[in-house]
């Protein structure tokens, strides 16, 4: 759910996920102040962190440094994600090893994988983005109802990855799936009108 001030909430429990960035069409970390404290707080995909003056992110429960905030880009890197570790070095890798939004033991909705895939694609990590879109499609297969339009959106996003990776066999498979679901949706619409 998107609040008028741009904060995105997880609908079932109203936990802030972040701030909607209309320009990049992605969710950015939400920065706010902590009453009675000299520190700022960052909310990102249901987790809260304290922002230290040196831009380190601290887990308020364990008081451990878990990441770093880049004020120039408004992004965060958590420990274990490609590009940063708790000792200040780089870790590399295509897919983050730890992301509290996805590694907290809670079921993940396909739309979360879709959004994470979009953000990964924007960083030029096409193979990792394709993997996240695949996870979104797996999640759709486990849903009680079928949303062909949503699945087609995921497939179109994954097609953009295949084009960048020059993986034309995978691209053809996904295009055929999009066309098949489009035909099925058209047939269902014609049947409901008649």
Short mmCIF file of N, CA and C in Angstrom, two decimals:
data_model
loop_
_atom_site.label_atom_id
_atom_site.label_comp_id
_atom_site.label_asym_id
_atom_site.label_seq_id
_atom_site.Cartn_x
_atom_site.Cartn_y
_atom_site.Cartn_z
N UNK A 1 0.85 -1.16 0.00
CA UNK A 1 0.00 0.00 0.00
C UNK A 1 0.89 1.23 0.00
N UNK A 2 0.57 2.20 -0.83
CA UNK A 2 1.34 3.43 -0.95
C UNK A 2 0.60 4.54 -0.22
N UNK A 3 1.24 5.11 0.80
CA UNK A 3 0.64 6.23 1.54
C UNK A 3 0.82 7.52 0.75
N UNK A 4 0.01 8.53 1.03
CA UNK A 4 0.13 9.80 0.30
C UNK A 4 1.52 10.43 0.39
N UNK A 5 2.27 10.17 1.46
CA UNK A 5 3.60 10.76 1.61
C UNK A 5 4.69 9.95 0.92
N UNK A 6 4.30 8.88 0.20
CA UNK A 6 5.26 8.08 -0.56
C UNK A 6 5.80 6.87 0.16
N UNK A 7 5.42 6.67 1.43
CA UNK A 7 5.88 5.50 2.17
C UNK A 7 5.10 4.28 1.69
N UNK A 8 5.83 3.19 1.43
CA UNK A 8 5.21 1.93 0.99
C UNK A 8 5.13 1.02 2.22
N UNK A 9 3.90 0.50 2.46
CA UNK A 9 3.67 -0.38 3.59
C UNK A 9 3.33 -1.78 3.11
N UNK A 10 3.70 -2.78 3.92
CA UNK A 10 3.30 -4.16 3.70
C UNK A 10 1.85 -4.23 4.19
N UNK A 11 0.88 -4.47 3.29
CA UNK A 11 -0.53 -4.38 3.67
C UNK A 11 -0.99 -5.23 4.85
N UNK A 12 -0.59 -6.50 4.99
CA UNK A 12 -1.17 -7.25 6.09
C UNK A 12 -0.83 -6.70 7.47
N UNK A 13 0.39 -6.21 7.66
CA UNK A 13 0.79 -5.79 9.00
C UNK A 13 1.24 -4.34 9.08
N UNK A 14 1.12 -3.59 8.02
CA UNK A 14 1.42 -2.15 7.98
C UNK A 14 2.85 -1.80 8.40
N UNK A 15 3.79 -2.67 8.09
CA UNK A 15 5.20 -2.39 8.36
C UNK A 15 5.75 -1.58 7.19
N UNK A 16 6.46 -0.47 7.48
CA UNK A 16 7.02 0.30 6.37
C UNK A 16 8.10 -0.48 5.63
N UNK A 17 7.99 -0.49 4.29
CA UNK A 17 8.96 -1.19 3.45
C UNK A 17 10.01 -0.20 2.94
N UNK A 18 9.61 1.02 2.67
CA UNK A 18 10.52 2.03 2.16
C UNK A 18 9.75 3.18 1.54
N UNK A 19 10.44 3.96 0.73
CA UNK A 19 9.84 5.11 0.05
C UNK A 19 9.78 4.84 -1.44
N UNK A 20 8.63 5.14 -2.06
CA UNK A 20 8.49 4.97 -3.49
C UNK A 20 9.23 6.09 -4.20
N UNK A 21 10.13 5.72 -5.12
CA UNK A 21 10.89 6.67 -5.92
C UNK A 21 10.28 6.66 -7.31
N UNK A 22 9.50 7.68 -7.62
CA UNK A 22 8.80 7.74 -8.90
C UNK A 22 9.77 7.80 -10.07
N UNK A 23 10.90 8.49 -9.88
CA UNK A 23 11.88 8.65 -10.96
C UNK A 23 12.47 7.31 -11.39
N UNK A 24 12.89 6.50 -10.41
CA UNK A 24 13.50 5.21 -10.74
C UNK A 24 12.48 4.08 -10.72
N UNK A 25 11.26 4.38 -10.26
CA UNK A 25 10.18 3.40 -10.14
C UNK A 25 10.64 2.19 -9.32
N UNK A 26 11.23 2.52 -8.16
CA UNK A 26 11.71 1.48 -7.26
C UNK A 26 11.49 1.94 -5.82
N UNK A 27 11.71 1.02 -4.90
CA UNK A 27 11.55 1.33 -3.48
C UNK A 27 12.92 1.64 -2.90
N UNK A 28 13.04 2.83 -2.30
CA UNK A 28 14.27 3.26 -1.65
C UNK A 28 14.11 3.13 -0.15
N UNK A 29 15.22 3.05 0.59
CA UNK A 29 15.12 3.03 2.06
C UNK A 29 14.47 4.32 2.57
N UNK A 30 13.63 4.20 3.60
CA UNK A 30 12.98 5.36 4.21
C UNK A 30 13.79 5.81 5.41
N UNK A 31 14.21 7.07 5.40
CA UNK A 31 15.01 7.62 6.49
C UNK A 31 14.11 8.49 7.35
N UNK A 32 14.18 8.28 8.67
CA UNK A 32 13.39 9.08 9.61
C UNK A 32 14.22 9.31 10.87
N UNK A 33 13.73 10.18 11.74
CA UNK A 33 14.45 10.44 12.99
C UNK A 33 13.91 9.54 14.09
N UNK A 34 14.75 9.26 15.07
CA UNK A 34 14.36 8.45 16.22
C UNK A 34 14.14 9.42 17.38
N UNK A 35 12.90 9.52 17.89
CA UNK A 35 12.64 10.44 19.01
C UNK A 35 13.54 10.14 20.21
N UNK A 36 14.11 11.19 20.79
CA UNK A 36 14.95 11.04 21.96
C UNK A 36 16.34 10.49 21.67
N UNK A 37 16.71 10.42 20.40
CA UNK A 37 18.01 9.89 20.03
C UNK A 37 18.66 10.83 19.02
N UNK A 38 19.95 10.80 18.99
CA UNK A 38 20.67 11.62 18.01
C UNK A 38 20.86 10.91 16.68
N UNK A 39 20.25 9.75 16.52
CA UNK A 39 20.44 8.95 15.32
C UNK A 39 19.20 8.95 14.44
N UNK A 40 19.44 8.74 13.18
CA UNK A 40 18.34 8.54 12.24
C UNK A 40 18.03 7.05 12.17
N UNK A 41 16.86 6.74 11.69
CA UNK A 41 16.44 5.35 11.50
C UNK A 41 16.18 5.13 10.02
N UNK A 42 16.50 3.94 9.54
CA UNK A 42 16.20 3.58 8.16
C UNK A 42 15.30 2.36 8.18
N UNK A 43 14.18 2.46 7.49
CA UNK A 43 13.26 1.32 7.31
C UNK A 43 13.40 0.84 5.89
N UNK A 44 13.61 -0.48 5.75
CA UNK A 44 13.77 -1.04 4.41
C UNK A 44 13.28 -2.47 4.41
N UNK A 45 12.25 -2.73 3.66
CA UNK A 45 11.62 -4.04 3.53
C UNK A 45 11.34 -4.68 4.89
N UNK A 46 10.69 -3.89 5.76
CA UNK A 46 10.21 -4.42 7.03
C UNK A 46 11.23 -4.46 8.15
N UNK A 47 12.45 -4.03 7.90
CA UNK A 47 13.49 -4.01 8.93
C UNK A 47 13.87 -2.57 9.23
N UNK A 48 14.23 -2.32 10.49
CA UNK A 48 14.69 -1.00 10.89
C UNK A 48 16.14 -1.07 11.31
N UNK A 49 16.88 -0.02 10.96
CA UNK A 49 18.29 0.07 11.28
C UNK A 49 18.55 1.47 11.83
N UNK A 50 19.55 1.59 12.71
CA UNK A 50 20.00 2.89 13.16
C UNK A 50 21.11 3.35 12.23
N UNK A 51 21.06 4.61 11.83
CA UNK A 51 22.05 5.18 10.93
C UNK A 51 23.07 5.95 11.76
N UNK A 52 24.31 5.50 11.73
CA UNK A 52 25.39 6.15 12.48
C UNK A 52 25.95 7.32 11.66
N UNK A 53 26.64 8.25 12.33
CA UNK A 53 27.23 9.39 11.60
C UNK A 53 28.19 8.97 10.49
N UNK A 54 28.85 7.81 10.63
CA UNK A 54 29.77 7.35 9.59
C UNK A 54 29.06 6.55 8.50
N UNK A 55 27.72 6.59 8.50
CA UNK A 55 26.84 5.94 7.52
C UNK A 55 26.72 4.43 7.70
N UNK A 56 27.29 3.89 8.78
CA UNK A 56 27.08 2.47 9.07
C UNK A 56 25.65 2.26 9.55
N UNK A 57 25.09 1.09 9.22
CA UNK A 57 23.77 0.70 9.69
C UNK A 57 23.93 -0.30 10.82
N UNK A 58 23.21 -0.06 11.91
CA UNK A 58 23.32 -0.91 13.09
C UNK A 58 21.95 -1.53 13.37
N UNK A 59 21.97 -2.83 13.63
CA UNK A 59 20.76 -3.53 14.05
C UNK A 59 20.46 -3.09 15.48
N UNK A 60 19.29 -2.49 15.76
CA UNK A 60 19.03 -1.98 17.10
C UNK A 60 18.93 -3.07 18.16
N UNK A 61 18.62 -4.30 17.76
CA UNK A 61 18.50 -5.39 18.73
C UNK A 61 19.87 -5.96 19.11
N UNK A 62 20.72 -6.19 18.13
CA UNK A 62 22.02 -6.82 18.41
C UNK A 62 23.14 -5.79 18.55
N UNK A 63 22.90 -4.57 18.12
CA UNK A 63 23.88 -3.49 18.11
C UNK A 63 25.09 -3.81 17.23
N UNK A 64 24.90 -4.72 16.28
CA UNK A 64 25.97 -5.07 15.35
C UNK A 64 25.84 -4.22 14.09
N UNK A 65 26.98 -3.88 13.49
CA UNK A 65 26.99 -3.19 12.21
C UNK A 65 26.57 -4.21 11.15
N UNK A 66 25.50 -3.91 10.42
CA UNK A 66 24.97 -4.86 9.45
C UNK A 66 25.02 -4.36 8.02
N UNK A 67 25.48 -3.12 7.83
CA UNK A 67 25.53 -2.59 6.48
C UNK A 67 25.99 -1.16 6.47
N UNK A 68 25.82 -0.53 5.32
CA UNK A 68 26.23 0.86 5.14
C UNK A 68 25.21 1.56 4.25
N UNK A 69 24.99 2.84 4.53
CA UNK A 69 24.05 3.67 3.78
C UNK A 69 24.85 4.62 2.90
N UNK A 70 24.50 4.70 1.62
CA UNK A 70 25.14 5.63 0.70
C UNK A 70 24.22 6.84 0.55
N UNK A 71 24.53 7.96 1.20
CA UNK A 71 23.64 9.12 1.13
C UNK A 71 23.54 9.72 -0.27
N UNK A 72 24.54 9.50 -1.11
CA UNK A 72 24.50 10.05 -2.47
C UNK A 72 23.46 9.36 -3.33
N UNK A 73 23.39 8.04 -3.22
CA UNK A 73 22.43 7.30 -4.04
C UNK A 73 21.15 6.96 -3.28
N UNK A 74 21.19 7.10 -1.94
CA UNK A 74 20.04 6.73 -1.13
C UNK A 74 19.86 5.23 -1.01
N UNK A 75 20.93 4.47 -1.28
CA UNK A 75 20.82 3.01 -1.24
C UNK A 75 21.57 2.46 -0.03
N UNK A 76 21.26 1.20 0.29
CA UNK A 76 21.97 0.53 1.37
C UNK A 76 22.60 -0.75 0.84
N UNK A 77 23.70 -1.12 1.43
CA UNK A 77 24.35 -2.40 1.18
C UNK A 77 24.42 -3.10 2.52
N UNK A 78 23.82 -4.29 2.59
CA UNK A 78 23.85 -5.07 3.83
C UNK A 78 25.02 -6.03 3.80
N UNK A 79 25.51 -6.40 4.96
CA UNK A 79 26.61 -7.34 5.06
C UNK A 79 26.25 -8.60 4.29
N UNK A 80 27.18 -9.07 3.47
CA UNK A 80 26.94 -10.26 2.67
C UNK A 80 26.44 -9.95 1.28
N UNK A 81 26.00 -8.71 1.04
CA UNK A 81 25.58 -8.35 -0.31
C UNK A 81 26.81 -8.02 -1.12
N UNK A 82 26.70 -8.24 -2.43
CA UNK A 82 27.81 -7.92 -3.30
C UNK A 82 28.25 -6.48 -3.12
N UNK A 83 29.53 -6.26 -2.91
CA UNK A 83 30.05 -4.91 -2.84
C UNK A 83 30.43 -4.43 -1.45
N UNK A 84 30.02 -5.13 -0.36
CA UNK A 84 30.32 -4.62 0.96
C UNK A 84 30.31 -5.76 1.96
N UNK A 85 31.18 -5.69 2.95
CA UNK A 85 31.08 -6.60 4.09
C UNK A 85 31.37 -5.80 5.36
N UNK A 86 31.14 -6.40 6.51
CA UNK A 86 31.22 -5.67 7.78
C UNK A 86 32.61 -5.16 8.10
N UNK A 87 33.64 -5.67 7.45
CA UNK A 87 34.99 -5.15 7.69
C UNK A 87 35.34 -4.03 6.72
N UNK A 88 34.36 -3.62 5.90
CA UNK A 88 34.58 -2.51 4.99
C UNK A 88 35.10 -2.92 3.64
N UNK A 89 35.35 -4.23 3.44
CA UNK A 89 35.86 -4.70 2.16
C UNK A 89 34.73 -5.04 1.20
N UNK A 90 35.08 -5.55 0.05
CA UNK A 90 34.07 -5.93 -0.91
C UNK A 90 33.95 -7.44 -0.95
N UNK A 91 32.74 -7.88 -1.30
CA UNK A 91 32.49 -9.32 -1.31
C UNK A 91 32.24 -9.85 -2.70
N UNK A 92 31.82 -9.01 -3.62
CA UNK A 92 31.50 -9.46 -4.98
C UNK A 92 30.28 -10.35 -4.99
N UNK A 93 30.06 -11.05 -6.08
CA UNK A 93 28.93 -11.96 -6.17
C UNK A 93 27.75 -11.32 -6.85
N UNK A 94 26.92 -12.16 -7.47
CA UNK A 94 25.78 -11.66 -8.22
C UNK A 94 24.52 -11.49 -7.38
N UNK A 95 24.24 -12.45 -6.50
CA UNK A 95 23.02 -12.39 -5.70
C UNK A 95 23.43 -12.23 -4.25
N UNK A 96 22.76 -11.30 -3.52
CA UNK A 96 23.11 -11.09 -2.13
C UNK A 96 23.00 -12.38 -1.33
N UNK A 97 23.96 -12.59 -0.42
CA UNK A 97 23.91 -13.76 0.44
C UNK A 97 22.89 -13.58 1.54
N UNK A 98 22.65 -12.34 1.94
CA UNK A 98 21.71 -12.07 3.02
C UNK A 98 20.91 -10.84 2.69
N UNK A 99 19.64 -10.92 2.79
CA UNK A 99 18.75 -9.78 2.63
C UNK A 99 17.62 -10.00 3.61
N UNK A 100 17.48 -9.16 4.63
CA UNK A 100 16.49 -9.42 5.68
C UNK A 100 15.06 -9.50 5.16
N UNK A 101 14.78 -8.87 4.04
CA UNK A 101 13.42 -8.94 3.50
C UNK A 101 13.10 -10.32 2.98
N UNK A 102 14.10 -11.09 2.60
CA UNK A 102 13.86 -12.38 1.98
C UNK A 102 14.38 -13.54 2.82
N UNK A 103 15.20 -13.28 3.82
CA UNK A 103 15.81 -14.35 4.59
C UNK A 103 15.32 -14.39 6.03
N UNK A 104 14.09 -13.92 6.26
CA UNK A 104 13.59 -13.87 7.63
C UNK A 104 12.68 -15.05 7.96
N UNK A 105 12.59 -16.04 7.08
CA UNK A 105 11.77 -17.22 7.33
C UNK A 105 10.31 -17.04 6.98
N UNK A 106 9.91 -15.83 6.64
CA UNK A 106 8.52 -15.57 6.27
C UNK A 106 8.33 -15.87 4.79
N UNK A 107 7.11 -16.28 4.40
CA UNK A 107 6.84 -16.48 2.97
C UNK A 107 7.03 -15.17 2.21
N UNK A 108 7.56 -15.27 1.02
CA UNK A 108 7.81 -14.09 0.19
C UNK A 108 6.82 -14.08 -0.96
N UNK A 109 6.17 -12.94 -1.14
CA UNK A 109 5.19 -12.79 -2.22
C UNK A 109 5.93 -12.57 -3.54
N UNK A 110 5.40 -13.11 -4.64
CA UNK A 110 6.07 -12.93 -5.94
C UNK A 110 6.36 -11.48 -6.30
N UNK A 111 5.51 -10.55 -5.85
CA UNK A 111 5.74 -9.14 -6.17
C UNK A 111 7.04 -8.62 -5.54
N UNK A 112 7.44 -9.21 -4.40
CA UNK A 112 8.70 -8.80 -3.78
C UNK A 112 9.88 -9.24 -4.64
N UNK A 113 9.80 -10.46 -5.19
CA UNK A 113 10.86 -10.91 -6.09
C UNK A 113 10.89 -10.06 -7.35
N UNK A 114 9.70 -9.68 -7.85
CA UNK A 114 9.63 -8.84 -9.04
C UNK A 114 10.32 -7.51 -8.78
N UNK A 115 10.00 -6.87 -7.66
CA UNK A 115 10.60 -5.57 -7.34
C UNK A 115 12.11 -5.71 -7.15
N UNK A 116 12.53 -6.75 -6.47
CA UNK A 116 13.96 -6.98 -6.26
C UNK A 116 14.66 -7.23 -7.60
N UNK A 117 13.98 -7.95 -8.50
CA UNK A 117 14.52 -8.17 -9.84
C UNK A 117 14.68 -6.86 -10.61
N UNK A 118 13.67 -5.97 -10.51
CA UNK A 118 13.77 -4.67 -11.19
C UNK A 118 14.98 -3.89 -10.68
N UNK A 119 15.17 -3.87 -9.37
CA UNK A 119 16.29 -3.12 -8.80
C UNK A 119 17.62 -3.73 -9.23
N UNK A 120 17.68 -5.04 -9.29
CA UNK A 120 18.91 -5.72 -9.70
C UNK A 120 19.20 -5.46 -11.18
N UNK A 121 18.15 -5.46 -12.01
CA UNK A 121 18.31 -5.18 -13.44
C UNK A 121 18.88 -3.77 -13.64
N UNK A 122 18.37 -2.80 -12.88
CA UNK A 122 18.84 -1.42 -13.00
C UNK A 122 20.32 -1.29 -12.68
N UNK A 123 20.84 -2.22 -11.88
CA UNK A 123 22.26 -2.21 -11.54
C UNK A 123 23.10 -2.93 -12.58
N UNK A 124 22.45 -3.43 -13.65
CA UNK A 124 23.17 -4.12 -14.72
C UNK A 124 23.50 -5.56 -14.39
N UNK A 125 22.88 -6.12 -13.38
CA UNK A 125 23.13 -7.50 -12.97
C UNK A 125 22.02 -8.38 -13.55
N UNK A 126 22.10 -8.60 -14.85
CA UNK A 126 21.01 -9.21 -15.61
C UNK A 126 20.78 -10.68 -15.25
N UNK A 127 21.85 -11.42 -15.03
CA UNK A 127 21.70 -12.84 -14.68
C UNK A 127 21.02 -12.98 -13.32
N UNK A 128 21.43 -12.17 -12.36
CA UNK A 128 20.81 -12.20 -11.04
C UNK A 128 19.35 -11.77 -11.12
N UNK A 129 19.07 -10.75 -11.93
CA UNK A 129 17.69 -10.29 -12.09
C UNK A 129 16.82 -11.39 -12.70
N UNK A 130 17.35 -12.09 -13.70
CA UNK A 130 16.60 -13.19 -14.32
C UNK A 130 16.28 -14.26 -13.28
N UNK A 131 17.23 -14.54 -12.39
CA UNK A 131 16.99 -15.51 -11.32
C UNK A 131 15.88 -15.05 -10.38
N UNK A 132 15.85 -13.77 -10.07
CA UNK A 132 14.80 -13.24 -9.19
C UNK A 132 13.44 -13.29 -9.88
N UNK A 133 13.41 -13.00 -11.18
CA UNK A 133 12.15 -13.10 -11.91
C UNK A 133 11.67 -14.56 -11.96
N UNK A 134 12.61 -15.49 -12.07
CA UNK A 134 12.26 -16.91 -12.05
C UNK A 134 11.64 -17.27 -10.70
N UNK A 135 12.20 -16.75 -9.62
CA UNK A 135 11.63 -17.00 -8.29
C UNK A 135 10.22 -16.41 -8.19
N UNK A 136 10.00 -15.24 -8.80
CA UNK A 136 8.66 -14.64 -8.81
C UNK A 136 7.67 -15.54 -9.54
N UNK A 137 8.11 -16.11 -10.66
CA UNK A 137 7.24 -17.02 -11.41
C UNK A 137 6.94 -18.29 -10.61
N UNK A 138 7.94 -18.80 -9.89
CA UNK A 138 7.71 -19.98 -9.04
C UNK A 138 6.68 -19.64 -7.96
N UNK A 139 6.78 -18.43 -7.42
CA UNK A 139 5.81 -17.99 -6.41
C UNK A 139 4.41 -17.89 -6.99
N UNK A 140 4.31 -17.42 -8.23
CA UNK A 140 3.00 -17.34 -8.89
C UNK A 140 2.39 -18.73 -9.04
N UNK A 141 3.21 -19.72 -9.34
CA UNK A 141 2.72 -21.09 -9.52
C UNK A 141 2.15 -21.65 -8.22
N UNK A 142 2.57 -21.09 -7.09
CA UNK A 142 2.10 -21.57 -5.79
C UNK A 142 0.89 -20.81 -5.28
N UNK A 143 0.48 -19.76 -5.98
CA UNK A 143 -0.67 -18.96 -5.56
C UNK A 143 -1.97 -19.72 -5.83
N UNK A 144 -3.01 -19.37 -5.11
CA UNK A 144 -4.31 -20.04 -5.26
C UNK A 144 -5.01 -19.66 -6.56
N UNK A 145 -4.76 -18.42 -7.01
CA UNK A 145 -5.39 -17.99 -8.25
C UNK A 145 -4.31 -17.58 -9.25
N UNK A 146 -4.68 -17.55 -10.50
CA UNK A 146 -3.74 -17.22 -11.57
C UNK A 146 -4.01 -15.78 -12.03
N UNK A 147 -2.97 -14.98 -12.07
CA UNK A 147 -3.04 -13.61 -12.58
C UNK A 147 -2.16 -13.55 -13.82
N UNK A 148 -2.77 -13.79 -14.97
CA UNK A 148 -2.01 -13.87 -16.22
C UNK A 148 -1.29 -12.57 -16.54
N UNK A 149 -1.93 -11.44 -16.22
CA UNK A 149 -1.31 -10.15 -16.51
C UNK A 149 -0.04 -9.96 -15.67
N UNK A 150 -0.10 -10.35 -14.40
CA UNK A 150 1.06 -10.23 -13.52
C UNK A 150 2.18 -11.16 -13.98
N UNK A 151 1.82 -12.40 -14.31
CA UNK A 151 2.84 -13.34 -14.80
C UNK A 151 3.46 -12.86 -16.10
N UNK A 152 2.66 -12.26 -16.97
CA UNK A 152 3.21 -11.71 -18.22
C UNK A 152 4.16 -10.56 -17.94
N UNK A 153 3.85 -9.75 -16.92
CA UNK A 153 4.75 -8.66 -16.54
C UNK A 153 6.11 -9.21 -16.11
N UNK A 154 6.08 -10.28 -15.33
CA UNK A 154 7.32 -10.91 -14.88
C UNK A 154 8.08 -11.48 -16.08
N UNK A 155 7.36 -12.15 -16.97
CA UNK A 155 8.01 -12.73 -18.15
C UNK A 155 8.62 -11.64 -19.04
N UNK A 156 7.91 -10.51 -19.22
CA UNK A 156 8.46 -9.42 -20.03
C UNK A 156 9.74 -8.87 -19.40
N UNK A 157 9.75 -8.77 -18.07
CA UNK A 157 10.95 -8.29 -17.38
C UNK A 157 12.10 -9.27 -17.58
N UNK A 158 11.79 -10.58 -17.48
CA UNK A 158 12.85 -11.57 -17.66
C UNK A 158 13.34 -11.56 -19.11
N UNK A 159 12.45 -11.28 -20.06
CA UNK A 159 12.86 -11.17 -21.48
C UNK A 159 13.91 -10.08 -21.66
N UNK A 160 13.75 -8.97 -20.95
CA UNK A 160 14.75 -7.89 -21.05
C UNK A 160 16.12 -8.39 -20.58
N UNK A 161 16.13 -9.27 -19.57
CA UNK A 161 17.40 -9.85 -19.12
C UNK A 161 17.99 -10.73 -20.21
N UNK A 162 17.13 -11.58 -20.81
CA UNK A 162 17.64 -12.51 -21.84
C UNK A 162 18.22 -11.73 -23.02
N UNK A 163 17.61 -10.61 -23.37
CA UNK A 163 18.15 -9.79 -24.47
C UNK A 163 19.55 -9.28 -24.09
N UNK A 164 19.69 -8.76 -22.88
CA UNK A 164 20.99 -8.24 -22.44
C UNK A 164 22.05 -9.34 -22.38
N UNK A 165 21.62 -10.55 -21.99
CA UNK A 165 22.54 -11.68 -21.86
C UNK A 165 22.74 -12.44 -23.18
N UNK A 166 21.99 -12.02 -24.19
CA UNK A 166 21.99 -12.69 -25.50
C UNK A 166 21.66 -14.18 -25.36
N UNK A 167 20.70 -14.46 -24.48
CA UNK A 167 20.22 -15.83 -24.25
C UNK A 167 18.93 -15.99 -25.06
N UNK A 168 19.10 -16.22 -26.35
CA UNK A 168 17.96 -16.17 -27.26
C UNK A 168 17.01 -17.36 -27.14
N UNK A 169 17.51 -18.53 -26.75
CA UNK A 169 16.62 -19.69 -26.56
C UNK A 169 15.65 -19.41 -25.40
N UNK A 170 16.18 -18.87 -24.29
CA UNK A 170 15.34 -18.53 -23.14
C UNK A 170 14.36 -17.41 -23.51
N UNK A 171 14.85 -16.45 -24.29
CA UNK A 171 13.99 -15.36 -24.74
C UNK A 171 12.82 -15.90 -25.54
N UNK A 172 13.08 -16.81 -26.46
CA UNK A 172 12.03 -17.40 -27.28
C UNK A 172 11.02 -18.14 -26.41
N UNK A 173 11.50 -18.92 -25.43
CA UNK A 173 10.59 -19.64 -24.52
C UNK A 173 9.66 -18.68 -23.79
N UNK A 174 10.23 -17.59 -23.27
CA UNK A 174 9.40 -16.64 -22.52
C UNK A 174 8.42 -15.89 -23.42
N UNK A 175 8.86 -15.52 -24.61
CA UNK A 175 7.96 -14.84 -25.55
C UNK A 175 6.78 -15.76 -25.89
N UNK A 176 7.07 -17.04 -26.11
CA UNK A 176 5.99 -17.99 -26.41
C UNK A 176 5.03 -18.12 -25.23
N UNK A 177 5.55 -18.09 -24.01
CA UNK A 177 4.67 -18.14 -22.83
C UNK A 177 3.80 -16.90 -22.75
N UNK A 178 4.38 -15.73 -23.05
CA UNK A 178 3.61 -14.49 -23.02
C UNK A 178 2.48 -14.55 -24.06
N UNK A 179 2.82 -14.97 -25.26
CA UNK A 179 1.81 -15.06 -26.32
C UNK A 179 0.72 -16.07 -25.97
N UNK A 180 1.09 -17.20 -25.37
CA UNK A 180 0.10 -18.21 -24.98
C UNK A 180 -0.82 -17.67 -23.89
N UNK A 181 -0.27 -16.97 -22.91
CA UNK A 181 -1.11 -16.44 -21.84
C UNK A 181 -1.99 -15.30 -22.35
N UNK A 182 -1.47 -14.54 -23.31
CA UNK A 182 -2.27 -13.47 -23.92
C UNK A 182 -3.46 -14.06 -24.68
N UNK A 183 -3.21 -15.15 -25.40
CA UNK A 183 -4.29 -15.82 -26.13
C UNK A 183 -5.31 -16.39 -25.17
N UNK A 184 -4.85 -16.95 -24.06
CA UNK A 184 -5.76 -17.51 -23.06
C UNK A 184 -6.60 -16.42 -22.42
N UNK A 185 -5.98 -15.27 -22.14
CA UNK A 185 -6.70 -14.16 -21.55
C UNK A 185 -7.73 -13.61 -22.52
N UNK A 186 -7.39 -13.51 -23.80
CA UNK A 186 -8.33 -13.04 -24.82
C UNK A 186 -9.51 -13.99 -24.93
N UNK A 187 -9.24 -15.28 -24.91
CA UNK A 187 -10.32 -16.28 -25.01
C UNK A 187 -11.22 -16.22 -23.80
N UNK A 188 -10.65 -16.04 -22.60
CA UNK A 188 -11.46 -15.95 -21.40
C UNK A 188 -12.33 -14.68 -21.42
N UNK A 189 -11.76 -13.58 -21.91
CA UNK A 189 -12.52 -12.34 -22.01
C UNK A 189 -13.67 -12.47 -22.99
N UNK A 190 -13.45 -13.13 -24.13
CA UNK A 190 -14.50 -13.31 -25.14
C UNK A 190 -15.59 -14.22 -24.58
N UNK A 191 -15.22 -15.23 -23.81
CA UNK A 191 -16.21 -16.17 -23.24
C UNK A 191 -17.07 -15.46 -22.21
N UNK A 192 -16.50 -14.54 -21.43
CA UNK A 192 -17.28 -13.88 -20.40
C UNK A 192 -18.20 -12.83 -20.99
N UNK A 193 -17.89 -12.32 -22.18
CA UNK A 193 -18.73 -11.32 -22.83
C UNK A 193 -19.91 -11.97 -23.52
N UNK A 194 -19.74 -13.21 -23.96
CA UNK A 194 -20.77 -13.88 -24.73
C UNK A 194 -21.68 -14.66 -23.90
#
